[in-house]
mmCIF file of C-alpha atoms and ligand atoms in Angstrom:
data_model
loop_
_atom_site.group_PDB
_atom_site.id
_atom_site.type_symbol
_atom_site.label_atom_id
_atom_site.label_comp_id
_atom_site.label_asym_id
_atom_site.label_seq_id
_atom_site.Cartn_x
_atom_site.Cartn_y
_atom_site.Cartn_z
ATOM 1 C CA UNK A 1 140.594 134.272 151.018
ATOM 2 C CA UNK A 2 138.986 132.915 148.100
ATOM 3 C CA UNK A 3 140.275 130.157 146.126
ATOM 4 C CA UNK A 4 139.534 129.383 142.318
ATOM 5 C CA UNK A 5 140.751 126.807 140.560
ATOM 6 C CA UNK A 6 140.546 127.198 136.323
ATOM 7 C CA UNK A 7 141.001 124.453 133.878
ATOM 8 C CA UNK A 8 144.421 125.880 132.394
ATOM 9 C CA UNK A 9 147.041 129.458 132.186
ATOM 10 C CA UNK A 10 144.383 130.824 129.617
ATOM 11 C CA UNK A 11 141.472 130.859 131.674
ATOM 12 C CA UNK A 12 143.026 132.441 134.282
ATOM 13 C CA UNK A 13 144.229 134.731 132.236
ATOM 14 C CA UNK A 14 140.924 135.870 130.918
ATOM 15 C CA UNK A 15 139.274 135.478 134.676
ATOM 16 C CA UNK A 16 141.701 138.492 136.113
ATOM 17 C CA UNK A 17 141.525 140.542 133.079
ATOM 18 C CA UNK A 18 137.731 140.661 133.287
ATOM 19 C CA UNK A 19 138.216 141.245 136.941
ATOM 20 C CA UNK A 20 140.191 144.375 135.851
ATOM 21 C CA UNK A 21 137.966 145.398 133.389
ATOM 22 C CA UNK A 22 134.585 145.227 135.452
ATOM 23 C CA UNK A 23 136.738 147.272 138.401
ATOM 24 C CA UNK A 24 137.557 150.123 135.476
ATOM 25 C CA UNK A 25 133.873 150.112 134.520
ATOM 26 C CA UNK A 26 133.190 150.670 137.991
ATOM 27 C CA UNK A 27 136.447 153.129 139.243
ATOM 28 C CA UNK A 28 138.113 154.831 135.818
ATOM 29 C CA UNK A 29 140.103 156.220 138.197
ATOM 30 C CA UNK A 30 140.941 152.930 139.780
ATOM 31 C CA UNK A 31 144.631 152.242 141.248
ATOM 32 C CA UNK A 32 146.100 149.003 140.091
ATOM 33 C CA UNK A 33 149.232 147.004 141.464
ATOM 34 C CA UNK A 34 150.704 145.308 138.774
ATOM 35 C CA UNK A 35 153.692 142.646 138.935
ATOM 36 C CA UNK A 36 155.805 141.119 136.177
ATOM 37 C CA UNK A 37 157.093 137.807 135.578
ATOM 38 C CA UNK A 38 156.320 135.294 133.048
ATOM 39 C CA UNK A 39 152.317 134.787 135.059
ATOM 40 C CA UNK A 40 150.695 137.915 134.037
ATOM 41 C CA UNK A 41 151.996 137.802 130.535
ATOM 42 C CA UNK A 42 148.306 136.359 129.403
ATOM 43 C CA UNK A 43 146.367 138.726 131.415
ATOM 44 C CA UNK A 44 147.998 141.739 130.544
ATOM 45 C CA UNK A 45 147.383 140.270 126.627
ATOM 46 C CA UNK A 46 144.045 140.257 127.125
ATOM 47 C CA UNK A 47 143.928 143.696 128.515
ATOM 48 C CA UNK A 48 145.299 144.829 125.614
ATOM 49 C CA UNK A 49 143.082 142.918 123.821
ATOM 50 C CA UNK A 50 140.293 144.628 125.809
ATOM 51 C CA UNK A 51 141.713 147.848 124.989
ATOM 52 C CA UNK A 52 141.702 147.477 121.425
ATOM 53 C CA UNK A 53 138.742 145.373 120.693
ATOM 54 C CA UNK A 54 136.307 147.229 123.279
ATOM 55 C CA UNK A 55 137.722 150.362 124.134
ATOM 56 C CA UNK A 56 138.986 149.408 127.506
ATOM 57 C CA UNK A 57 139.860 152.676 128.774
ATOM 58 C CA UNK A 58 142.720 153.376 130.868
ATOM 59 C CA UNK A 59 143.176 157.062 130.538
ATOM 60 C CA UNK A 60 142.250 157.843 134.269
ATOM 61 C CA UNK A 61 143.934 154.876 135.919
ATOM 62 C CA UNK A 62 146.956 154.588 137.906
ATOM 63 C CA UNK A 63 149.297 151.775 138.174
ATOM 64 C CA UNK A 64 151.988 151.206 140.882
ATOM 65 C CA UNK A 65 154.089 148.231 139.723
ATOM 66 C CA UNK A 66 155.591 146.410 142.770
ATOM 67 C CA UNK A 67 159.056 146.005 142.024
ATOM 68 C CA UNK A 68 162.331 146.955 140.223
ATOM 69 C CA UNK A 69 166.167 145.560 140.151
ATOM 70 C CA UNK A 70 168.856 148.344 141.191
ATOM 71 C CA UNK A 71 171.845 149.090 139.127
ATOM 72 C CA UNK A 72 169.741 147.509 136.103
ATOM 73 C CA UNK A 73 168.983 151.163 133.813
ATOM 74 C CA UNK A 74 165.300 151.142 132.746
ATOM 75 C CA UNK A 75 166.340 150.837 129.036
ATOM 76 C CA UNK A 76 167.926 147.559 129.422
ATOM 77 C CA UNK A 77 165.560 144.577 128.269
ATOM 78 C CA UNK A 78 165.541 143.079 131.291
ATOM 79 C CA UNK A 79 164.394 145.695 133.716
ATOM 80 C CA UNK A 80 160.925 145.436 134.872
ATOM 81 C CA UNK A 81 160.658 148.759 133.450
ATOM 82 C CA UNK A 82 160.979 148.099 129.826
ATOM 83 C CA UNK A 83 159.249 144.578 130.727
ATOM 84 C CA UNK A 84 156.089 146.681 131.506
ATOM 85 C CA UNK A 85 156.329 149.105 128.395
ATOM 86 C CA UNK A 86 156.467 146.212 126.023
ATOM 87 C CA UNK A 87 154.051 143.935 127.425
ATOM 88 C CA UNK A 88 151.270 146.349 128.664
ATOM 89 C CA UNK A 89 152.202 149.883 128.898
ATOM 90 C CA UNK A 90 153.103 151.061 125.716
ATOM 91 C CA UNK A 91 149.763 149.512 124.030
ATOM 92 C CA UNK A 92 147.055 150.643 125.946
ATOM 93 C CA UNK A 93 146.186 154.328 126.752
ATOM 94 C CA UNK A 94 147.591 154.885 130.004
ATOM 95 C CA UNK A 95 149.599 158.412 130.205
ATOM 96 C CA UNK A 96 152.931 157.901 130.849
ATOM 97 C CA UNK A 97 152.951 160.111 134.500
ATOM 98 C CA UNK A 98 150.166 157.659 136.050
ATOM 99 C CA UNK A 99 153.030 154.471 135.267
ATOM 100 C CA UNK A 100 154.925 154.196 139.071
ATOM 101 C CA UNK A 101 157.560 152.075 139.189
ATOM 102 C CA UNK A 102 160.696 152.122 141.718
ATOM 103 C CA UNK A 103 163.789 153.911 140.325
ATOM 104 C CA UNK A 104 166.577 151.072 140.947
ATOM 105 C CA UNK A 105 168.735 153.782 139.704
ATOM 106 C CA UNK A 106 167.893 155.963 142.224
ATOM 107 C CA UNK A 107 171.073 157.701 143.779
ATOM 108 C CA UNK A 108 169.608 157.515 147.018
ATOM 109 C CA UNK A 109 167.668 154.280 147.326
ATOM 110 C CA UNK A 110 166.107 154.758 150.750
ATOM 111 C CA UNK A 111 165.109 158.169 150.028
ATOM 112 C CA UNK A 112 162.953 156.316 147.124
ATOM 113 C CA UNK A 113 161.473 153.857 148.578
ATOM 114 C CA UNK A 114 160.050 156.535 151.357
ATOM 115 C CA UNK A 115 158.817 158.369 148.460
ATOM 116 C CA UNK A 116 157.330 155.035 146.638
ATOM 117 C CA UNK A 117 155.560 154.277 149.739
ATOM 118 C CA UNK A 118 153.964 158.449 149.921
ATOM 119 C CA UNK A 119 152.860 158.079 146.411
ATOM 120 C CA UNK A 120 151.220 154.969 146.222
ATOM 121 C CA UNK A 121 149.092 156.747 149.441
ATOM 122 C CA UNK A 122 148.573 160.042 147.787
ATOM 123 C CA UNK A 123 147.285 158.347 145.186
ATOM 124 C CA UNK A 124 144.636 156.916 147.919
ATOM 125 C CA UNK A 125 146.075 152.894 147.808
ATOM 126 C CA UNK A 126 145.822 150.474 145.800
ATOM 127 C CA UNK A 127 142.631 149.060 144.703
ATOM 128 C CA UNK A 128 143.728 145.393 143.071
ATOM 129 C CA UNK A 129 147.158 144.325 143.238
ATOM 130 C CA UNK A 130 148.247 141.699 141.406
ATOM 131 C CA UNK A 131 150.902 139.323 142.130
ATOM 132 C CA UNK A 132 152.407 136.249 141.215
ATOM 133 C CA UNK A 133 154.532 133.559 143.152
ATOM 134 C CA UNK A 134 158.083 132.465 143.571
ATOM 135 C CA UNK A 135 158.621 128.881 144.173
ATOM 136 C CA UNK A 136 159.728 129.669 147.045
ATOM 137 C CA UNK A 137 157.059 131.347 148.663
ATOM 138 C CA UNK A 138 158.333 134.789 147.653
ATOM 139 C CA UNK A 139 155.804 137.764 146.395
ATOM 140 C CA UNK A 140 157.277 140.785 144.826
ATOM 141 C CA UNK A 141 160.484 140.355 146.074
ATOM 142 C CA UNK A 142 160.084 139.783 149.518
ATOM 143 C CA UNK A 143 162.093 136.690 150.011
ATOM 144 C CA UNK A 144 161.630 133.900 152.367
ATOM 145 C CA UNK A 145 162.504 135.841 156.331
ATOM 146 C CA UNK A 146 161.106 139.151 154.854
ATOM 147 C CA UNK A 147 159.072 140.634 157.465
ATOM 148 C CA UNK A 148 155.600 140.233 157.470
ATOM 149 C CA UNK A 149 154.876 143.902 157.946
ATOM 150 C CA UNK A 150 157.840 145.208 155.912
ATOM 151 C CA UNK A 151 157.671 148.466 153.348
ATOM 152 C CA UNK A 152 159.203 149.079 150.084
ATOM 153 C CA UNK A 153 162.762 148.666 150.660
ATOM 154 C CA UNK A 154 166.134 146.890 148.947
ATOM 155 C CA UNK A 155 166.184 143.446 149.304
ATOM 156 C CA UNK A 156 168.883 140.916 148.592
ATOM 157 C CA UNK A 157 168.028 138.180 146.248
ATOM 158 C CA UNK A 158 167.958 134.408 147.069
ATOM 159 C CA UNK A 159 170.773 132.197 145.138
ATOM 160 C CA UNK A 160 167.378 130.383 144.021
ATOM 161 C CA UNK A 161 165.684 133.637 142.386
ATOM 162 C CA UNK A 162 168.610 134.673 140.866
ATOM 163 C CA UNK A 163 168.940 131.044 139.261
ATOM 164 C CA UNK A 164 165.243 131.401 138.511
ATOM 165 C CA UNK A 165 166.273 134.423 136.589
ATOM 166 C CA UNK A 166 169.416 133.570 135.676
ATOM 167 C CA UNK A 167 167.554 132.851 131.864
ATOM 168 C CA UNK A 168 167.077 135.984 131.018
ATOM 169 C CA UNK A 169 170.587 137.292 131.694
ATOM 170 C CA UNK A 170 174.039 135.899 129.560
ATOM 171 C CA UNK A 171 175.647 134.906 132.878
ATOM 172 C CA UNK A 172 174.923 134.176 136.040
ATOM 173 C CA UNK A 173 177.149 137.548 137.013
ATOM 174 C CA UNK A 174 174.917 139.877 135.121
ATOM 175 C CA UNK A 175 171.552 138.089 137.236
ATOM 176 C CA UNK A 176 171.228 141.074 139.950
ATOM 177 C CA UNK A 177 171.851 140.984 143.292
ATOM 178 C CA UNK A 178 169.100 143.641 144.696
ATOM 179 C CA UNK A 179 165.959 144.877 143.814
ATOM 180 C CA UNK A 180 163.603 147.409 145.545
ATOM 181 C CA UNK A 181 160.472 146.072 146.307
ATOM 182 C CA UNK A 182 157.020 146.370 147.722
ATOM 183 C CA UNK A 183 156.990 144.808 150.921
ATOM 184 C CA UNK A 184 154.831 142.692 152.016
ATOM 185 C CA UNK A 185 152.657 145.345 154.242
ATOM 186 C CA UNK A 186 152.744 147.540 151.519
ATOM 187 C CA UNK A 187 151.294 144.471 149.612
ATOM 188 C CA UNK A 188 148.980 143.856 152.252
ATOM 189 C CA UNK A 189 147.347 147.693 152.119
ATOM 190 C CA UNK A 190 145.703 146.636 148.966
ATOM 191 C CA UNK A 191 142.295 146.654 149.302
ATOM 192 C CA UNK A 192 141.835 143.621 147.270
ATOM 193 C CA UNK A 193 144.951 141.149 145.972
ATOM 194 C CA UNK A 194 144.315 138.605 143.307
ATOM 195 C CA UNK A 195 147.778 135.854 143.490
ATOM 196 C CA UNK A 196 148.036 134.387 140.037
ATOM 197 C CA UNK A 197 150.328 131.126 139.785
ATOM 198 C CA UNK A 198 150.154 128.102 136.729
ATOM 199 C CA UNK A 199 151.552 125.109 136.535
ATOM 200 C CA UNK A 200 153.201 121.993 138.158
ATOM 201 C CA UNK A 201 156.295 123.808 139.102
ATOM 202 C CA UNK A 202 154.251 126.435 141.598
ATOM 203 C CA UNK A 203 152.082 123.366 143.033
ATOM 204 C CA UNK A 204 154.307 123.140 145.990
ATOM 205 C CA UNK A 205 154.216 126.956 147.189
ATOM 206 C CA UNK A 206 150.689 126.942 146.360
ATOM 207 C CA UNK A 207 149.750 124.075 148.524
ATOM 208 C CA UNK A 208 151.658 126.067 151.312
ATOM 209 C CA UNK A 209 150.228 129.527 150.337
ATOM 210 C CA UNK A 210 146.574 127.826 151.007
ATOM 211 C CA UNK A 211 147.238 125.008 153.407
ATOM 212 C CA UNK A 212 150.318 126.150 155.508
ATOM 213 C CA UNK A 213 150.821 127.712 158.705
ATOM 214 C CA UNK A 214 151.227 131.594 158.242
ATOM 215 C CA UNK A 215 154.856 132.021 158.573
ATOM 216 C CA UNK A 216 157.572 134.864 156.970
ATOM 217 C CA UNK A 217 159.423 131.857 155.554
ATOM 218 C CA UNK A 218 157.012 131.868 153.179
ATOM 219 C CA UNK A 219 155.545 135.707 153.027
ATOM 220 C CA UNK A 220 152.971 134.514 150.031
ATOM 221 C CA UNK A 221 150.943 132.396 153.328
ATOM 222 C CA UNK A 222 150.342 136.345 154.625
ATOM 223 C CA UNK A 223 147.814 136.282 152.036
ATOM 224 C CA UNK A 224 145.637 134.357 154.300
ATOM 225 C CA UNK A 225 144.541 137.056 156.399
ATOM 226 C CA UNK A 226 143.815 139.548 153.667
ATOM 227 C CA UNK A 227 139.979 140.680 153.604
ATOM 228 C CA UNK A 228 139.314 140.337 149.946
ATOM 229 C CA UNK A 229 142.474 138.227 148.403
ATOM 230 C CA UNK A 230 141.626 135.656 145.782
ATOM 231 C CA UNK A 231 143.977 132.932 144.839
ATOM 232 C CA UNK A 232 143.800 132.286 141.062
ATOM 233 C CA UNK A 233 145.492 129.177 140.242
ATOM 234 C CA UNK A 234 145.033 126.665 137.077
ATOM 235 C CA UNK A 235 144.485 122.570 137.682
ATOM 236 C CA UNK A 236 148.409 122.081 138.013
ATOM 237 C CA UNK A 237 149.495 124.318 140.058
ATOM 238 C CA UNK A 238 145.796 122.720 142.024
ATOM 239 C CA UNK A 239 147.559 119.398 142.115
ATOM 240 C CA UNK A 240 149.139 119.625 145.390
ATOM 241 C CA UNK A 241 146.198 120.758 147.196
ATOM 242 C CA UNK A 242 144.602 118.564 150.091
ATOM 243 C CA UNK A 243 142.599 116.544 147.661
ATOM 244 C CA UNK A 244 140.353 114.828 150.638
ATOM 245 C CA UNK A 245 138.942 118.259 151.146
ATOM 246 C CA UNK A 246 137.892 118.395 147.044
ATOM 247 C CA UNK A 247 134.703 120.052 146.494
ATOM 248 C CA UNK A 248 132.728 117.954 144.165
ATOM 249 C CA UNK A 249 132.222 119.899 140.434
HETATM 250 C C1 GLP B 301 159.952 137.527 140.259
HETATM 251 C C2 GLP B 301 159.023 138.710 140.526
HETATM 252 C C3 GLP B 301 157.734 138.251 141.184
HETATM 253 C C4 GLP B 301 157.127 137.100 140.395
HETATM 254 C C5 GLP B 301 158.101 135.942 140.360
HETATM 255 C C6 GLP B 301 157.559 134.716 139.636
HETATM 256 O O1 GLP B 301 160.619 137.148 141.389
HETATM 257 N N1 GLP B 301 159.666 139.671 141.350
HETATM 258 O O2 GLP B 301 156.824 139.339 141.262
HETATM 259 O O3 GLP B 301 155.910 136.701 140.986
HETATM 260 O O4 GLP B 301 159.282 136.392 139.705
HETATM 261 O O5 GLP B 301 157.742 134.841 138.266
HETATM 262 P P1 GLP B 301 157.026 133.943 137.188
HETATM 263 O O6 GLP B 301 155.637 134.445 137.078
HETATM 264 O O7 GLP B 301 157.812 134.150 135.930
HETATM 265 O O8 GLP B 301 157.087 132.537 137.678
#
């Protein structure tokens, strides 16, 4: 696991999108796992940025987002679906049929979450994933006690993520309850994972991400034993790191 520390949100921003851009020079056909959530709002910005300024091409990629919240239709502004469309999809030139996302409207949800998992391998895996952090430990939404080797599957939110979310809804009883997500095998599979995570208010699940014991009551520490995972983390979210063990600049 590789840990980078950047001055501030924008330079990690621009560090993962040029990650993603030198793997799409390399791989058009590359296979990204993409996450939402306020984090990669500055990466995907510069993608598009890429895209329009220097013909970042995304014509031949795939992209296998890891998460969705059930009973939420994909038109309504707050599902993960239309998040993606407005913040990435819908301005850069990715055909609509390469855009995966779980169906949290599906009629049968276990029968979808089987059929996540066989796409994202008939697609042959995911080459980057991307992810971001909950405060409490949580990636995707594999919540603290999610098992380590879990698949995509429904999972019942925390009373803390839904009042982490509970902004973006009128009331607390419109916040869902369950999402389908990725779990944290499925996560795993990725051949390489890059964990964004800025500011003060991540500095705690950071410190345990790097520092901590490897335990599913955090599933972000799992990260640890991934081959080619890079944290990606700006000075504050830094600032509860072991500073004895600072490397001098
Ligand atoms: C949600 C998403 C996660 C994301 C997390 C943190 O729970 N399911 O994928 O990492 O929020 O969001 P933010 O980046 O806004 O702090």
């Amino acid at each position: 696991m590789l840990l980078v520390i950047r001055e501030d949100y924008d330079a990690i921003s621009k560090l993962a999108s040029s990650r993603i851009s030198d793997l799409l020079k390399k791989n058009p056909y590359a296979i990204l796992g993409l996450a939402t959530g306020s984090t990669p709002l500055g990466l995907y910005k510069e993608l598009i940025r890429l895209h329009r300024e220097e013909g970042l091409d995304f014509s031949r990629v795939q992209t296998f987002n890891l998460d969705e919240y059930v009973n939420v239709p994909r038109e309504h502004d707050q599902s993960y679906y239309y998040f993606m469309q407005e913040n990435l999809f819908k301005h850069i030139n990715i055909p609509p049929d390469a855009i995966h996302m779980p169906n949290g409207m599906a009629a049968d949800i276990e029968e979808e979450c089987e059929l996540y998992e066989e796409q994202i391998i008939k697609a042959g895996g995911i080459d980057l994933q991307i992810l971001g952090i909950g405060c409490n430990g949580h990636i995707a939404f594999n919540e603290p006690y999610s098992s380590l080797g879990s698949r995509t599957r429904i999972k019942t939110l925390t009373e803390k993520t839904r009042n982490d979310n509970a902004r973006f809804f009128k009331n607390m009883d419109e916040v869902p309850k369950y999402a389908i997500t990725m779990g944290v095998g499925t996560i795993m599979d990725a051949k390489s994972i890059i964990l964004m995570a800025s500011g003060e208010k991540k500095a705690d699940a950071i410190r345990n991400t790097v520092e901590g014991p490897i335990t599913a009551r955090l599933p972000a520490t799992i990260v640890q034993m991934h081959r080619n995972a890079t944290i990606l983390i700006d000075k504050a979210a830094a600032s509860q790191l072991d500073q004895s063990l600072k490397i001098a600049e």
